[in-house]
CSV table of C-alpha atoms in Angstrom, one decimal:
chain,number,residue,atom,x,y,z
A,1,UNK,CA,0.0,0.0,0.0
A,2,UNK,CA,1.5,3.4,-1.0
A,3,UNK,CA,1.2,6.6,1.0
A,4,UNK,CA,-0.1,9.9,-0.4
A,5,UNK,CA,3.3,11.4,0.4
A,6,UNK,CA,5.0,9.1,-2.2
A,7,UNK,CA,3.5,11.2,-5.0
A,8,UNK,CA,4.3,14.6,-3.6
A,9,UNK,CA,7.3,16.9,-4.4
A,10,UNK,CA,8.0,19.8,-2.1
A,11,UNK,CA,9.8,22.8,-3.6
A,12,UNK,CA,10.5,26.5,-2.8
A,13,UNK,CA,9.6,29.4,-5.0
A,14,UNK,CA,8.7,33.0,-5.2
A,15,UNK,CA,5.2,34.4,-5.9
A,16,UNK,CA,5.5,36.2,-9.3
A,17,UNK,CA,1.8,37.1,-9.8
A,18,UNK,CA,-1.4,37.2,-7.7
A,19,UNK,CA,-4.5,36.0,-9.5
A,20,UNK,CA,-8.1,36.2,-8.2
A,21,UNK,CA,-9.7,33.8,-5.6
A,22,UNK,CA,-6.5,32.4,-4.0
A,23,UNK,CA,-4.6,31.5,-7.2
A,24,UNK,CA,-1.0,32.5,-7.7
A,25,UNK,CA,1.8,32.2,-10.3
A,26,UNK,CA,4.9,30.8,-8.5
A,27,UNK,CA,8.4,30.7,-10.0
A,28,UNK,CA,10.1,27.7,-8.5
A,29,UNK,CA,13.8,27.6,-7.6
A,30,UNK,CA,14.6,25.7,-10.8
A,31,UNK,CA,13.1,28.5,-13.0
A,32,UNK,CA,9.8,26.9,-13.9
A,33,UNK,CA,6.6,28.9,-13.4
A,34,UNK,CA,3.5,27.0,-12.1
A,35,UNK,CA,0.0,28.0,-11.0
A,36,UNK,CA,-0.7,27.3,-7.3
A,37,UNK,CA,-3.5,27.7,-4.9
A,38,UNK,CA,-3.6,28.1,-1.1
A,39,UNK,CA,-3.9,25.0,1.1
A,40,UNK,CA,-6.9,24.7,3.4
A,41,UNK,CA,-5.1,25.5,6.6
A,42,UNK,CA,-3.6,28.7,5.2
A,43,UNK,CA,-7.0,29.7,3.9
A,44,UNK,CA,-8.6,28.9,7.3
A,45,UNK,CA,-6.1,31.0,9.2
A,46,UNK,CA,-6.3,33.8,6.5
A,47,UNK,CA,-2.6,34.0,5.8
A,48,UNK,CA,-2.0,36.6,3.2
A,49,UNK,CA,0.4,35.9,0.4
A,50,UNK,CA,1.8,38.8,-1.6
A,51,UNK,CA,3.9,39.2,-4.8
A,52,UNK,CA,7.5,38.5,-3.9
A,53,UNK,CA,6.8,36.2,-0.9
A,54,UNK,CA,8.9,33.1,-0.7
A,55,UNK,CA,6.6,30.0,-0.4
A,56,UNK,CA,6.9,26.3,-0.1
A,57,UNK,CA,4.8,24.4,-2.7
A,58,UNK,CA,3.6,20.8,-3.0
A,59,UNK,CA,3.5,19.4,-6.5
A,60,UNK,CA,1.9,16.1,-7.5
A,61,UNK,CA,4.0,13.8,-9.7
A,62,UNK,CA,1.0,13.5,-12.0
A,63,UNK,CA,0.7,17.2,-12.9
A,64,UNK,CA,3.9,19.3,-12.5
A,65,UNK,CA,2.2,22.5,-13.7
A,66,UNK,CA,-0.1,22.9,-10.7
A,67,UNK,CA,0.7,23.1,-7.0
A,68,UNK,CA,-0.5,23.9,-3.5
A,69,UNK,CA,1.1,26.6,-1.3
A,70,UNK,CA,1.6,25.0,2.1
A,71,UNK,CA,3.9,27.5,3.8
A,72,UNK,CA,4.9,31.2,3.5
A,73,UNK,CA,8.4,32.0,4.7
A,74,UNK,CA,8.5,35.7,4.1
């Protein structure tokens, strides 16, 4: 039996654009830009993410163009 964490990649990036309703464009540390949304816990605690913030993103191995922001470092 496989865990959910087997299919997740964690990367750091910088928010390059803020789009409506909790969606963001994030440029990863390897230079690739993805679209990302905010995880449920961050939305629940109303953590604001602005352009230029450094964030940690979870990517699925099935779709490397979309991710989920799980942590804001600055």
